[in-house]
């Protein structure tokens, strides 16, 4: 095995959004940068390879499938198209550093030897990298619950496995009804799979607005997805023809058969094997790296960006992490995670569910006197866009402070929700009131003009601590 020692001004471990953004900017400033990525299939990080890009591309292909299109052939072609797209993104991410003489990309497994030194195991070689500043940007990895038989079953798949499988499962069991589980249920049902979703709690999407979550559940049920809430999977048994999923619901032990089982229990920070103890970097729950508001770890010269430090797992937050770190390295050091206000989120079901700020329940628990404006999309006469694209399912809901007219939160389950929510979030950040958003002039025919009507449709005003209708 060959050995080599390299010194860098900046070492970035992980090719995710935040790390690669800092690496590129520092490289352009003439700093010596080393970027280490464990797999050549992950250049660019989770989003373009196994996350946002491939899953949303599958959403698109699933929506394009017509009832007469052969399910298996359509799905296999879709996966091939999506993999070609991710390969293009992956190559583009790698090539983006080719023109930067100050940046070196190393493919291999990194492990800390001490606070300033990392060893990288590559194909037959060991490279020792020392650096003045180090960024940890290793992302997160799927969690497979410790259920008897689940981890050992060849039918068990993570989301990464499933989106790379060209054989469409006839019967798909999904363990978990959070964002990941519900999105995949929507995708694979539209491709033609029989889908059953298991959720241990009494409702799906437990962190979202109750009315919106119920509407999502109705939409999925109408499309043929079976959702079992209050159901605890206790065992998985393998057989030649598939797997048997054993579960308990309403005090009864029951079973279903599945060709594939998707473990959709979330993702945990990918910190195993990094040797963080040798670096003196502290971790917290589920192995997440402890950081302050400037993303510094317990070692001031080591930062953690993206999913690896816990919290909401969004690519756009990883990008914002890069801005905070760049401000520490080259700016005034004032930016922090405390600056983040009204961060939106989207679940790409069909139609998509997007939300920002407080739900109705959260606002009341916080002691706010709220005004609720809510309307079903099918009843919004000022939204011809939904009729034009032939999808009037869903609802739009705003939570407004009854005393100040401040927009406290919004939940949009509708066509174009993934775009509209950014508009609402921007309004919230800049103090635009509900009345101003209601009375703004919008182009026609668009989805945003629905705000003119929805925000004028007050369904209730609740005092703090009272239950909504």
XYZ file of C-alpha atoms in Angstrom:
469
model
C 0.000 0.000 0.000
C 1.356 3.404 -0.995
C 1.317 6.355 1.365
C 1.162 10.069 0.723
C 0.857 13.175 2.897
C -1.008 16.281 1.756
C -1.551 19.585 3.545
C -4.581 21.773 2.822
C -5.932 25.064 4.017
C -9.362 23.450 3.973
C -10.384 19.790 4.118
C -13.992 18.902 3.273
C -15.238 15.402 4.143
C -18.291 14.645 2.026
C -19.396 15.925 -1.387
C -22.803 17.255 -0.289
C -24.353 20.616 -1.111
C -22.909 22.597 1.772
C -19.394 21.193 1.626
C -18.973 21.376 -2.130
C -20.230 24.981 -2.151
C -17.600 26.057 0.382
C -14.913 24.009 -1.363
C -15.624 25.682 -4.713
C -15.693 29.203 -3.312
C -12.538 28.734 -1.256
C -10.797 27.168 -4.252
C -11.663 30.192 -6.380
C -10.154 32.375 -3.672
C -6.875 30.510 -4.145
C -7.021 28.392 -0.986
C -5.641 24.850 -1.107
C -8.683 22.574 -0.749
C -9.008 18.795 -0.468
C -12.485 17.303 -0.918
C -12.928 13.664 0.136
C -15.922 11.559 -0.946
C -16.317 7.915 0.063
C -18.097 6.762 -3.126
C -17.796 7.770 -6.765
C -21.563 7.247 -6.927
C -22.156 10.114 -4.516
C -20.386 13.061 -6.145
C -22.713 15.956 -5.395
C -24.181 14.362 -2.282
C -27.577 12.874 -1.452
C -29.812 15.237 -3.417
C -28.682 14.604 -7.018
C -27.887 10.928 -6.481
C -30.366 9.254 -4.134
C -32.587 12.048 -2.822
C -34.360 15.059 -4.301
C -33.492 14.670 -7.985
C -34.189 10.955 -8.565
C -37.275 10.804 -6.342
C -38.864 13.897 -7.888
C -37.977 12.587 -11.349
C -39.829 9.388 -10.436
C -42.782 11.521 -9.316
C -42.791 13.063 -12.795
C -42.593 9.723 -14.610
C -45.308 8.234 -12.392
C -47.628 11.164 -13.116
C -47.025 10.771 -16.860
C -48.081 7.118 -16.894
C -51.497 6.544 -18.475
C -53.804 3.693 -17.376
C -53.068 1.692 -20.533
C -49.288 1.983 -20.271
C -47.762 -1.373 -19.173
C -46.724 -0.879 -15.552
C -43.542 -2.958 -15.526
C -42.156 -1.595 -18.792
C -43.044 1.983 -17.886
C -41.372 1.692 -14.501
C -38.204 0.029 -15.814
C -37.858 2.742 -18.459
C -38.458 5.436 -15.832
C -35.723 4.084 -13.553
C -33.284 3.923 -16.472
C -34.102 7.519 -17.418
C -33.705 8.674 -13.827
C -30.378 6.882 -13.426
C -29.119 8.502 -16.625
C -30.140 11.876 -15.185
C -28.382 11.277 -11.875
C -25.243 10.108 -13.712
C -25.264 13.385 -15.625
C -25.579 15.388 -12.414
C -22.867 13.311 -10.758
C -20.433 13.862 -13.621
C -21.247 17.553 -13.668
C -20.488 17.883 -9.970
C -17.129 16.167 -10.389
C -16.199 18.122 -13.510
C -17.047 21.418 -11.805
C -13.799 21.088 -9.835
C -11.606 20.123 -12.776
C -10.871 23.709 -13.691
C -9.860 24.615 -10.147
C -6.163 23.863 -9.750
C -6.337 24.548 -6.022
C -8.981 21.844 -5.361
C -8.187 18.117 -5.194
C -10.987 15.515 -5.097
C -10.086 12.206 -3.420
C -12.390 9.185 -3.498
C -11.983 7.104 -0.377
C -12.979 6.541 3.231
C -11.876 9.261 5.641
C -11.135 8.791 9.329
C -9.719 11.256 11.836
C -6.328 10.460 13.349
C -6.235 13.651 15.435
C -7.996 17.052 15.373
C -6.027 18.261 12.321
C -5.278 14.967 10.563
C -7.434 12.599 8.506
C -6.357 9.371 6.829
C -8.067 8.423 3.578
C -8.179 4.818 2.387
C -8.382 4.748 -1.396
C -7.894 1.887 -3.872
C -4.694 0.383 -2.524
C -3.324 3.632 -1.111
C -3.462 5.593 2.105
C -3.385 9.366 1.961
C -2.814 11.447 5.076
C -4.387 14.886 4.886
C -3.627 17.611 7.384
C -5.650 20.815 7.353
C -6.045 24.102 9.173
C -9.851 24.019 8.808
C -12.055 20.941 8.376
C -15.688 20.660 7.285
C -17.696 17.499 7.961
C -20.444 17.123 5.365
C -21.159 13.390 5.296
C -24.961 13.661 5.283
C -27.328 11.007 6.612
C -28.137 7.377 5.903
C -31.397 5.385 5.993
C -32.543 3.821 9.248
C -33.696 0.204 9.176
C -35.717 -0.501 12.356
C -34.684 -3.355 14.617
C -37.669 -5.574 13.845
C -37.130 -9.356 13.903
C -36.386 -10.577 10.397
C -36.460 -7.135 8.765
C -32.743 -6.408 8.406
C -31.931 -9.943 7.306
C -34.667 -10.150 4.676
C -33.591 -9.821 1.019
C -36.970 -8.154 0.452
C -36.066 -5.230 2.703
C -34.990 -2.116 0.833
C -34.004 1.418 1.728
C -35.133 4.311 -0.444
C -31.695 4.265 -2.070
C -32.130 0.593 -3.001
C -35.677 0.978 -4.252
C -35.119 3.845 -6.691
C -32.325 1.844 -8.347
C -34.415 -1.311 -8.760
C -35.817 -1.704 -12.278
C -38.254 -4.464 -11.272
C -41.527 -2.913 -10.112
C -42.739 -4.667 -6.939
C -46.292 -5.942 -7.346
C -46.864 -5.607 -3.592
C -44.957 -2.928 -1.686
C -45.097 -2.612 2.104
C -43.871 0.692 3.510
C -42.890 0.972 7.176
C -43.460 4.583 8.197
C -45.931 7.312 7.196
C -43.688 10.344 7.408
C -42.487 12.345 4.411
C -40.435 9.508 2.924
C -43.065 6.810 3.325
C -45.964 8.900 2.041
C -44.024 10.218 -0.953
C -43.000 6.708 -2.000
C -46.541 5.436 -1.456
C -47.805 8.061 -3.890
C -45.079 7.325 -6.452
C -45.317 3.534 -6.472
C -49.099 3.385 -6.434
C -49.123 5.516 -9.577
C -46.598 3.176 -11.166
C -49.003 0.303 -10.476
C -47.830 -1.343 -7.244
C -50.256 -2.441 -4.557
C -49.085 -0.323 -1.636
C -49.667 -0.807 2.090
C -48.336 1.769 4.560
C -47.788 0.923 8.242
C -47.709 3.691 10.847
C -47.457 3.087 14.594
C -49.093 6.407 15.555
C -52.766 7.139 15.008
C -52.286 9.403 12.003
C -49.918 10.000 9.121
C -47.614 13.024 8.833
C -47.706 13.643 12.550
C -45.875 16.984 12.371
C -48.173 18.516 9.757
C -51.550 20.229 10.017
C -54.261 17.738 10.992
C -56.745 18.768 8.279
C -54.063 18.638 5.582
C -52.783 15.236 6.744
C -56.325 13.876 6.662
C -56.763 15.261 3.149
C -53.536 13.593 2.009
C -54.734 10.309 3.499
C -58.062 10.586 1.644
C -56.296 11.299 -1.656
C -54.004 8.291 -1.236
C -56.912 6.065 -0.230
C -58.860 7.153 -3.323
C -55.850 6.146 -5.423
C -55.817 2.703 -3.832
C -53.128 3.024 -1.152
C -53.942 1.081 2.009
C -52.865 3.025 5.094
C -52.806 1.212 8.432
C -52.399 3.658 11.318
C -51.990 2.417 14.871
C -50.278 -0.624 13.370
C -47.034 -2.020 14.802
C -44.965 -4.359 12.627
C -43.578 -7.114 14.856
C -41.862 -9.523 12.463
C -40.882 -10.193 8.873
C -40.765 -13.768 7.562
C -39.240 -14.770 4.244
C -40.713 -17.258 1.811
C -39.964 -18.249 -1.769
C -42.820 -16.124 -3.125
C -42.176 -13.043 -1.015
C -42.155 -11.848 2.559
C -44.821 -12.016 5.234
C -45.213 -8.840 7.274
C -46.625 -9.583 10.718
C -48.280 -6.661 12.522
C -50.571 -5.831 15.417
C -53.533 -3.504 15.075
C -56.497 -3.017 17.406
C -55.200 -5.795 19.601
C -55.189 -8.328 16.771
C -52.238 -10.041 15.130
C -52.474 -9.920 11.323
C -50.295 -10.504 8.256
C -49.885 -9.336 4.663
C -47.651 -10.581 1.861
C -45.158 -8.290 0.106
C -42.631 -8.514 -2.707
C -40.646 -5.611 -1.290
C -40.524 -3.839 2.068
C -39.424 -0.207 2.200
C -37.905 0.849 5.515
C -39.072 4.462 5.727
C -38.202 5.222 9.331
C -36.100 8.272 8.484
C -32.392 8.927 8.152
C -29.681 9.240 10.798
C -26.495 11.345 10.608
C -23.700 9.414 8.860
C -20.934 9.631 11.451
C -19.983 5.981 11.973
C -16.363 5.257 11.111
C -15.286 8.903 11.008
C -13.206 8.567 14.178
C -14.750 11.651 15.748
C -13.411 10.653 19.158
C -9.844 11.034 17.879
C -10.709 14.531 16.705
C -12.398 15.482 19.968
C -15.671 16.194 18.174
C -18.721 15.659 20.367
C -21.924 13.994 19.153
C -25.477 14.093 20.437
C -28.656 12.111 19.745
C -28.434 9.459 16.983
C -24.779 10.307 16.341
C -25.453 13.860 15.142
C -22.500 16.221 15.505
C -22.984 18.914 18.127
C -22.648 22.422 16.661
C -23.226 26.001 17.785
C -25.190 28.637 15.878
C -22.181 29.184 13.597
C -21.888 25.425 12.879
C -18.638 25.085 14.829
C -18.178 21.754 16.561
C -16.531 21.234 19.948
C -13.278 21.858 18.023
C -13.417 25.487 16.801
C -11.566 24.754 13.539
C -13.961 21.911 12.618
C -17.429 22.659 11.250
C -20.372 20.372 10.455
C -22.758 21.147 7.595
C -26.002 19.612 6.380
C -27.793 16.521 7.683
C -24.820 15.339 9.725
C -25.504 17.849 12.514
C -29.138 16.800 12.916
C -32.250 18.922 12.492
C -34.381 19.237 9.339
C -32.821 17.352 6.437
C -33.187 19.743 3.509
C -30.671 20.471 0.745
C -31.530 24.152 0.854
C -30.571 24.311 4.534
C -27.254 22.676 3.702
C -26.718 25.433 1.134
C -27.498 28.029 3.793
C -25.038 26.253 6.093
C -22.371 26.960 3.465
C -23.177 30.671 3.626
C -22.783 30.661 7.408
C -19.434 28.858 7.216
C -18.152 31.119 4.424
C -19.020 34.123 6.565
C -16.939 32.583 9.344
C -13.990 31.851 7.062
C -13.916 34.989 4.917
C -16.567 37.414 6.172
C -17.607 39.191 9.341
C -18.796 36.055 11.119
C -22.272 37.419 11.812
C -24.458 34.929 9.965
C -25.897 32.127 12.076
C -28.642 29.529 12.158
C -30.577 31.936 14.407
C -31.174 34.099 11.316
C -33.455 31.490 9.754
C -37.106 32.495 9.738
C -40.080 30.895 7.989
C -38.276 27.943 6.374
C -40.694 26.133 4.027
C -40.951 22.415 3.321
C -42.618 20.343 0.614
C -43.827 16.760 0.356
C -44.012 15.793 -3.314
C -47.199 13.787 -3.332
C -49.650 14.410 -6.174
C -50.742 17.125 -5.577
C -47.843 18.323 -3.419
C -48.180 19.315 0.233
C -46.172 22.379 1.249
C -46.052 24.187 4.576
C -44.277 26.968 6.416
C -44.433 28.329 9.948
C -46.884 27.176 12.606
C -49.779 24.795 12.178
C -53.123 25.709 13.727
C -52.459 23.387 16.667
C -48.949 24.758 17.269
C -50.129 28.365 17.182
C -52.830 27.730 19.769
C -50.423 25.831 22.013
C -48.108 28.851 21.800
C -50.901 30.980 23.259
C -51.753 32.900 20.084
C -55.296 34.030 19.316
C -55.635 32.860 15.738
C -57.816 33.449 12.722
C -58.058 30.465 10.391
C -58.581 31.006 6.675
C -59.169 27.726 4.854
C -60.834 26.520 1.678
C -60.906 23.380 -0.410
C -59.222 23.811 -3.788
C -62.357 22.508 -5.504
C -64.307 25.422 -3.961
C -61.833 28.190 -4.839
C -63.495 29.979 -7.736
C -60.488 32.298 -8.078
C -58.159 29.422 -8.975
C -58.898 28.319 -12.543
C -55.354 26.978 -12.762
C -56.435 23.860 -10.838
C -59.219 23.204 -13.350
C -56.924 23.863 -16.311
C -54.517 21.113 -15.202
C -57.456 18.926 -14.107
C -56.542 18.508 -10.448
C -58.789 20.261 -7.941
C -57.895 18.065 -4.975
C -56.561 19.460 -1.717
C -56.942 22.577 0.370
C -55.253 25.861 1.275
C -55.024 26.983 4.874
C -53.546 30.040 6.592
C -53.009 30.598 10.303
C -53.162 34.321 11.085
C -52.682 36.208 14.338
C -56.145 37.583 15.063
C -54.754 40.679 16.787
C -51.881 41.712 14.499
C -52.837 40.189 11.100
C -49.403 38.496 11.042
C -49.189 35.317 8.979
C -48.112 32.654 11.464
C -48.168 29.728 9.062
C -49.623 28.227 5.922
C -50.331 24.749 4.614
C -50.992 24.302 0.902
C -52.098 20.961 -0.535
C -52.633 21.775 -4.173
C -51.274 22.067 -7.655
C -48.165 24.309 -7.623
C -47.952 24.262 -3.815
C -44.203 23.610 -4.012
C -43.752 27.004 -5.700
C -46.397 29.037 -3.873
C -45.006 28.171 -0.449
C -41.773 30.028 -1.226
C -43.825 33.150 -1.960
C -45.654 32.843 1.366
C -42.387 32.234 3.246
C -40.848 35.359 1.722
C -43.926 37.366 2.728
C -43.636 36.079 6.306
C -39.936 36.960 6.511
C -40.619 40.529 5.452
C -43.665 41.135 7.624
C -46.268 41.177 4.848
C -49.645 40.899 6.567
C -52.423 38.513 5.652
C -54.520 41.430 4.385
C -51.691 42.619 2.130
C -51.216 39.116 0.731
C -54.979 38.867 0.220
C -55.254 42.210 -1.636
C -52.156 41.848 -3.851
C -52.651 41.835 -7.635
C -51.660 38.455 -9.120
C -51.430 37.348 -12.736
C -54.198 35.200 -14.213
C -54.780 32.292 -14.537
C -52.333 31.220 -11.825
C -52.410 29.417 -8.512
C -51.237 32.359 -6.390
C -54.393 34.328 -7.190
C -56.195 31.828 -4.976
C -54.763 33.811 -2.044
C -57.219 36.626 -2.903
C -60.106 34.338 -2.049
C -58.677 31.971 0.572
C -57.444 34.724 2.877
C -60.901 36.280 2.770
C -62.497 32.978 3.800
C -62.285 32.976 7.591
C -63.665 29.736 8.947
C -63.012 30.329 12.647
C -61.321 32.499 15.237
C -59.940 30.578 18.199
C -58.877 31.775 21.590
C -55.615 30.301 22.970
C -56.035 26.711 24.077
C -59.383 26.144 22.370
C -59.904 23.365 19.884
C -60.502 24.102 16.235
C -63.594 23.012 14.381
